[in-house]
mmCIF file of C-alpha atoms in Angstrom:
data_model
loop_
_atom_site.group_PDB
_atom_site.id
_atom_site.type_symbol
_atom_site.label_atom_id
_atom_site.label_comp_id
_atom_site.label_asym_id
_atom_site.label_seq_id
_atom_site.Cartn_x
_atom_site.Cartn_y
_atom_site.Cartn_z
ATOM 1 C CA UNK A 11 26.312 -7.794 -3.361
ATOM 2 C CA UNK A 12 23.890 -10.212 -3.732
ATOM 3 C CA UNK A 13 21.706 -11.819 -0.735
ATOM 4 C CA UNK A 14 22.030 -15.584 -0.204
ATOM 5 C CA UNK A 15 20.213 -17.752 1.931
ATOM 6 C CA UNK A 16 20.713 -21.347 2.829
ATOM 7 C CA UNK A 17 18.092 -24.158 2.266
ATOM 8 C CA UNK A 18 15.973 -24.075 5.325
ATOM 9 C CA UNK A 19 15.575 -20.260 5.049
ATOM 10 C CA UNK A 20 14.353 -20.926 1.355
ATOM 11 C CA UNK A 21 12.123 -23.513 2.543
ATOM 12 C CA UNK A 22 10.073 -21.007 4.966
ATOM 13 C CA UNK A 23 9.132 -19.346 2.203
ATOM 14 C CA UNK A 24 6.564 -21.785 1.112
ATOM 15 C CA UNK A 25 5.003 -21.551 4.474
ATOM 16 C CA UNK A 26 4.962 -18.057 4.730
ATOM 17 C CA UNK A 27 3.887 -16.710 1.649
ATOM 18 C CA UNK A 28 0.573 -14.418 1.695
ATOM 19 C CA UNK A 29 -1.166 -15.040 -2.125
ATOM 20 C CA UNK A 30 1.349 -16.748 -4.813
ATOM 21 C CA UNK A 31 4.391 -18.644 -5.446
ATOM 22 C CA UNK A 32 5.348 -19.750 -8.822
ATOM 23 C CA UNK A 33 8.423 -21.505 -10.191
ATOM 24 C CA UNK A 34 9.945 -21.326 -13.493
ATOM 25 C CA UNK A 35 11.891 -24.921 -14.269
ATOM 26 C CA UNK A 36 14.834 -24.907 -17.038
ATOM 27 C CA UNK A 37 17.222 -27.810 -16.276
ATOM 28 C CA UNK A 38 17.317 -30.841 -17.730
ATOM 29 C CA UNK A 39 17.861 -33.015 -14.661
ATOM 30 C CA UNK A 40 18.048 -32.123 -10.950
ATOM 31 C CA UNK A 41 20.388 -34.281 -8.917
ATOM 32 C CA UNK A 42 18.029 -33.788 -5.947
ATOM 33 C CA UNK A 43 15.513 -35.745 -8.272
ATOM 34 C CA UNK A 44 17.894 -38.757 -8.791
ATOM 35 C CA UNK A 45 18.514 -39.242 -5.325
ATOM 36 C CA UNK A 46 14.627 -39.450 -4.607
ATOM 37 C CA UNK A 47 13.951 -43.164 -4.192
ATOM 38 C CA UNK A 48 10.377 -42.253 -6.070
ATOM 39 C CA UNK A 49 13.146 -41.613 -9.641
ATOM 40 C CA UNK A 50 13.922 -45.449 -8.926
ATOM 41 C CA UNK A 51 10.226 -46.269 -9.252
ATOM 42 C CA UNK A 52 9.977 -44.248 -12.105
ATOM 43 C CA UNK A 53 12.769 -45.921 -13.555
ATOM 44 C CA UNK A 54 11.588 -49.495 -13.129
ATOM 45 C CA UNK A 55 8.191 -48.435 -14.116
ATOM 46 C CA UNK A 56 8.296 -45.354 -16.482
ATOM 47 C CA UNK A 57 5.707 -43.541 -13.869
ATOM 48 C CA UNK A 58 6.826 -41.338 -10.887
ATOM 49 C CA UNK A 59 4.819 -41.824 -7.500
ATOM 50 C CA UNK A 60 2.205 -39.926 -5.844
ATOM 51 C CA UNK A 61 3.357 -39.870 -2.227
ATOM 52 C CA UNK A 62 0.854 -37.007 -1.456
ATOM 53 C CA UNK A 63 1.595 -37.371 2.120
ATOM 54 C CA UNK A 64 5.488 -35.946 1.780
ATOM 55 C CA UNK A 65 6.023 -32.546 3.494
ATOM 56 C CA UNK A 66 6.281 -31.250 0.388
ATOM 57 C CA UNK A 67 2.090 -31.630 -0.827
ATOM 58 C CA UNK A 68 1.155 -31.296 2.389
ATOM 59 C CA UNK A 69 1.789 -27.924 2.609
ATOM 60 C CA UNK A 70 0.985 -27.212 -1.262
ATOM 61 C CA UNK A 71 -2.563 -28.510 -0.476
ATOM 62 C CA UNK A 72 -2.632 -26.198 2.795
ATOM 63 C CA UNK A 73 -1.640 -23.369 0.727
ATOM 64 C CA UNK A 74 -3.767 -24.156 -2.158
ATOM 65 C CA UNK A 75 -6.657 -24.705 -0.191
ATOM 66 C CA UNK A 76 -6.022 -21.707 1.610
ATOM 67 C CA UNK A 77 -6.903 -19.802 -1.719
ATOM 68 C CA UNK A 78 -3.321 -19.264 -2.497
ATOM 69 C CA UNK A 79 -2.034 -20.274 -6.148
ATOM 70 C CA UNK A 80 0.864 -21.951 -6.200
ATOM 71 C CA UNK A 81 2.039 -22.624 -10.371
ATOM 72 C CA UNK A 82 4.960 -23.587 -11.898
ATOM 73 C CA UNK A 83 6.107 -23.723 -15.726
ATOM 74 C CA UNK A 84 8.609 -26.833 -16.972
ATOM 75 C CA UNK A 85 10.527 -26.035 -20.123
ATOM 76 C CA UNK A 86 11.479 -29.360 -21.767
ATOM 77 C CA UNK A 87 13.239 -30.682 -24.406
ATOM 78 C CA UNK A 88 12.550 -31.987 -27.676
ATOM 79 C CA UNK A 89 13.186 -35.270 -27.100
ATOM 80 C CA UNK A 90 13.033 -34.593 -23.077
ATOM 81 C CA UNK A 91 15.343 -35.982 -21.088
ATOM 82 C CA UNK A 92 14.925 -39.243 -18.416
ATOM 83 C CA UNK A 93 14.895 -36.069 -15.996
ATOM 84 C CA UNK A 94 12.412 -34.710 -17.229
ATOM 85 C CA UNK A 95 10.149 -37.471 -18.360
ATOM 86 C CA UNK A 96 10.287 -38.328 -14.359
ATOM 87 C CA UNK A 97 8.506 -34.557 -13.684
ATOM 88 C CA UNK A 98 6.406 -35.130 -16.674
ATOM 89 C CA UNK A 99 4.790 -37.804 -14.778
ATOM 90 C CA UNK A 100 5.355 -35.937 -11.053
ATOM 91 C CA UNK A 101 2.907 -33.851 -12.622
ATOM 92 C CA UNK A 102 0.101 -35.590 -11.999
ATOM 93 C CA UNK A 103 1.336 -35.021 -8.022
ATOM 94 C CA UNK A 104 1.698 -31.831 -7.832
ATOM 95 C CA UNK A 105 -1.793 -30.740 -9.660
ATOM 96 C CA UNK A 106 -3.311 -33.192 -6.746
ATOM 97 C CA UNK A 107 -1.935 -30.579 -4.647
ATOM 98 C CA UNK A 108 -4.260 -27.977 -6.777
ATOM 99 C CA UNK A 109 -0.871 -26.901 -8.273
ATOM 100 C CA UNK A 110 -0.996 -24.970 -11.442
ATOM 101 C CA UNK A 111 1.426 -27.506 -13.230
ATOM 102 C CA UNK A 112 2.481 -26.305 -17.351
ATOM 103 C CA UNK A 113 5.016 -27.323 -20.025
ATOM 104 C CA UNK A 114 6.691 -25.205 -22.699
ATOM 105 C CA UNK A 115 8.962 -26.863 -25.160
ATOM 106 C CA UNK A 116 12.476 -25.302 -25.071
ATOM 107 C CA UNK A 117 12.506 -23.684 -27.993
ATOM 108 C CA UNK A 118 9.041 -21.922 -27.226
ATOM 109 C CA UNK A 119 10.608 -20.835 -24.280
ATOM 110 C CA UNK A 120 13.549 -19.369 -25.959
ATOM 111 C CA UNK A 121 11.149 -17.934 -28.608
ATOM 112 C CA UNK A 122 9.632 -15.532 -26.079
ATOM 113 C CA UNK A 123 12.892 -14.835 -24.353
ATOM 114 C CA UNK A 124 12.231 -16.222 -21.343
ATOM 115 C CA UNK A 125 15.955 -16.521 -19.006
ATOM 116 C CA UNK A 126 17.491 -19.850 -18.644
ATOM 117 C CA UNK A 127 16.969 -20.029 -15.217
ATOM 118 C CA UNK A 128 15.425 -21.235 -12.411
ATOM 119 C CA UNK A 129 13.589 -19.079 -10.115
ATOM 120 C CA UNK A 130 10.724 -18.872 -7.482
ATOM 121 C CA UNK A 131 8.455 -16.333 -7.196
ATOM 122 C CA UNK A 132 6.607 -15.244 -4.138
ATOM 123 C CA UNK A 133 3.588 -12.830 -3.903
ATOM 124 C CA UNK A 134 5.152 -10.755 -7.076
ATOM 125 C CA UNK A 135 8.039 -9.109 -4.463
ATOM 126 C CA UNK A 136 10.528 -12.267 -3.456
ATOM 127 C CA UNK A 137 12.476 -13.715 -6.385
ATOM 128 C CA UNK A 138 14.401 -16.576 -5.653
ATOM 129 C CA UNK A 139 16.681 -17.336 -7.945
ATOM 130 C CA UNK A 140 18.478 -20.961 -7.575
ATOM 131 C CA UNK A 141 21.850 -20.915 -8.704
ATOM 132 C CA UNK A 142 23.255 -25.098 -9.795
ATOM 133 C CA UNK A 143 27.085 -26.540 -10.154
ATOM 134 C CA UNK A 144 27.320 -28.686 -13.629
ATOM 135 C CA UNK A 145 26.336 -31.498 -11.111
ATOM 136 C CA UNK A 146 22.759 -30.279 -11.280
ATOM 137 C CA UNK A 147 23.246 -29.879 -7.327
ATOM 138 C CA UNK A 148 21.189 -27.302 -5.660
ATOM 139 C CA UNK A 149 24.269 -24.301 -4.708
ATOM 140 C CA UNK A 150 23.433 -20.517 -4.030
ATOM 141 C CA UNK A 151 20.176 -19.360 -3.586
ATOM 142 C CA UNK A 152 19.881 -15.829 -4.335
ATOM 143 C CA UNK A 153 17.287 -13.425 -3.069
ATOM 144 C CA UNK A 154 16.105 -10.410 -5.280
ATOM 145 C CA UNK A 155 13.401 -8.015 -3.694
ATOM 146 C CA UNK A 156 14.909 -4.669 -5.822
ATOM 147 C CA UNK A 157 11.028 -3.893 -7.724
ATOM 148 C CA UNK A 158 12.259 -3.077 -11.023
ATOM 149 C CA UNK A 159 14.468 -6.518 -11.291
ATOM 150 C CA UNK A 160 11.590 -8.537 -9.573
ATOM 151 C CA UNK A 161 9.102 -6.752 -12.302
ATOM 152 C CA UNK A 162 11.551 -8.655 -15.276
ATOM 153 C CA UNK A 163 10.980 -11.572 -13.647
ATOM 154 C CA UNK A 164 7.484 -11.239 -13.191
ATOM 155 C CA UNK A 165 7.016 -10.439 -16.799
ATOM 156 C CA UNK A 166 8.866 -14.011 -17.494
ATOM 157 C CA UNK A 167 6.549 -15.735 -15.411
ATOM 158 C CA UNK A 168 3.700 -13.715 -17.525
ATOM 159 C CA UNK A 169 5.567 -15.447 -20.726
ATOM 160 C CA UNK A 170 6.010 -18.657 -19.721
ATOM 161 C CA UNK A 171 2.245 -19.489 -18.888
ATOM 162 C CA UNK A 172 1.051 -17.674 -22.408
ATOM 163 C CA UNK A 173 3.759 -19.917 -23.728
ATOM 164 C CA UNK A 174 3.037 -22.820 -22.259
ATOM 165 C CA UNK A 175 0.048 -25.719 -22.017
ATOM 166 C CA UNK A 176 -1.307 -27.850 -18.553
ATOM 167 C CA UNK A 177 0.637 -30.869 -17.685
ATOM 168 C CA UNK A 178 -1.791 -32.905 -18.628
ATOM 169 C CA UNK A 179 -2.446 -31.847 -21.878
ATOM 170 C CA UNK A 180 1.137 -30.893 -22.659
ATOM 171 C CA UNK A 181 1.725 -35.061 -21.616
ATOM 172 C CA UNK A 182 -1.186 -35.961 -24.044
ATOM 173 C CA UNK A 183 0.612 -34.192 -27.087
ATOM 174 C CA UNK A 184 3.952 -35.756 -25.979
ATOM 175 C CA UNK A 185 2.331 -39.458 -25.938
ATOM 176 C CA UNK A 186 0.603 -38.685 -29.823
ATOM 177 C CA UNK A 187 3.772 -37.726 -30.835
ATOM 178 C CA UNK A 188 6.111 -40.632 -29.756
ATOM 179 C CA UNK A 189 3.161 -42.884 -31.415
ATOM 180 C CA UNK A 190 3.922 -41.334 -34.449
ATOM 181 C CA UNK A 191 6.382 -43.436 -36.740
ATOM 182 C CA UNK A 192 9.149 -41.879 -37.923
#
């Protein structure tokens, strides 16, 4: 039977972890990010907001300058999606947190087998894997500590950054491509 915890248990985790917490993104939209007044900016203006002061960064920057790494990998699509043009540009936010921020395309990410789904994790022993409705809202979140099922995940994480490229550069690409006619 699997564990579940709630959100505010999940959220303790990124205070309490001891070296690394890493995130592997596969949706195409979040509803969590819709509701975020900052995806009305980015709507208006085609460039999410760097409100560095949220919660959120301010504990990424503790951790980060702490020593800890804290990473993620976003697997987009080819065209990506408004959702994930928004995060594209949230990028630049979370590396000012000294966040290890990459892309992968989708079907690089498929390539080297990596599962299509979410998942935190935290000092190579916590997975967290984060279970959505077709609503793209946040549901279960399942905790997996077994060391053998944690090491599959680990070796997905291990993927996904040989597969992938930094935000920035990975944003670079995107905006030569688009200029290209055709």
């Amino acid at each position: 039977m699997p564990e579940l915890i709630g959100p505010e248990e999940f959220g303790k985790l990124f205070h309490h972890f001891e070296h690394s917490a890493w995130h592997l993104e596969t949706r195409r939209g979040y509803a969590s990010d819709r509701e975020d007044e900052g995806y009305a900016a980015f709507l208006a203006t085609g460039e999410a907001p760097m409100d560095l002061d949220s919660e959120w960064c301010r504990n990424i920057r503790r951790q980060t300058t702490a020593g800890k790494y804290v990473g993620r990998v976003r697997v987009v699509d080819n065209p990506p999606t408004v959702g994930q043009l928004f995060l594209l540009s949230y990028a630049r936010c979370n590396a000012a947190t000294g966040e290890d921020v990459r892309n992968v395309w989708r079907e690089d990410a498929e390539a080297v087998h990596l599962p299509a789904q979410d998942f935190w994790i935290f000092d190579s022993r916590l997975v967290a894997v984060l279970h959505f409705g077709d609503d793209e809202v946040l549901g279960d979140i399942e905790i997996i500590t077994e060391p053998a099922t944690v090491l599959g995940y680990c070796q997905a994480r291990d993927a996904a950054v040989h597969a992938s490229v930094a935000a920035d550069e990975f944003a670079a690409q995107l905006a030569t491509e688009r200029r290209i006619p055709g």
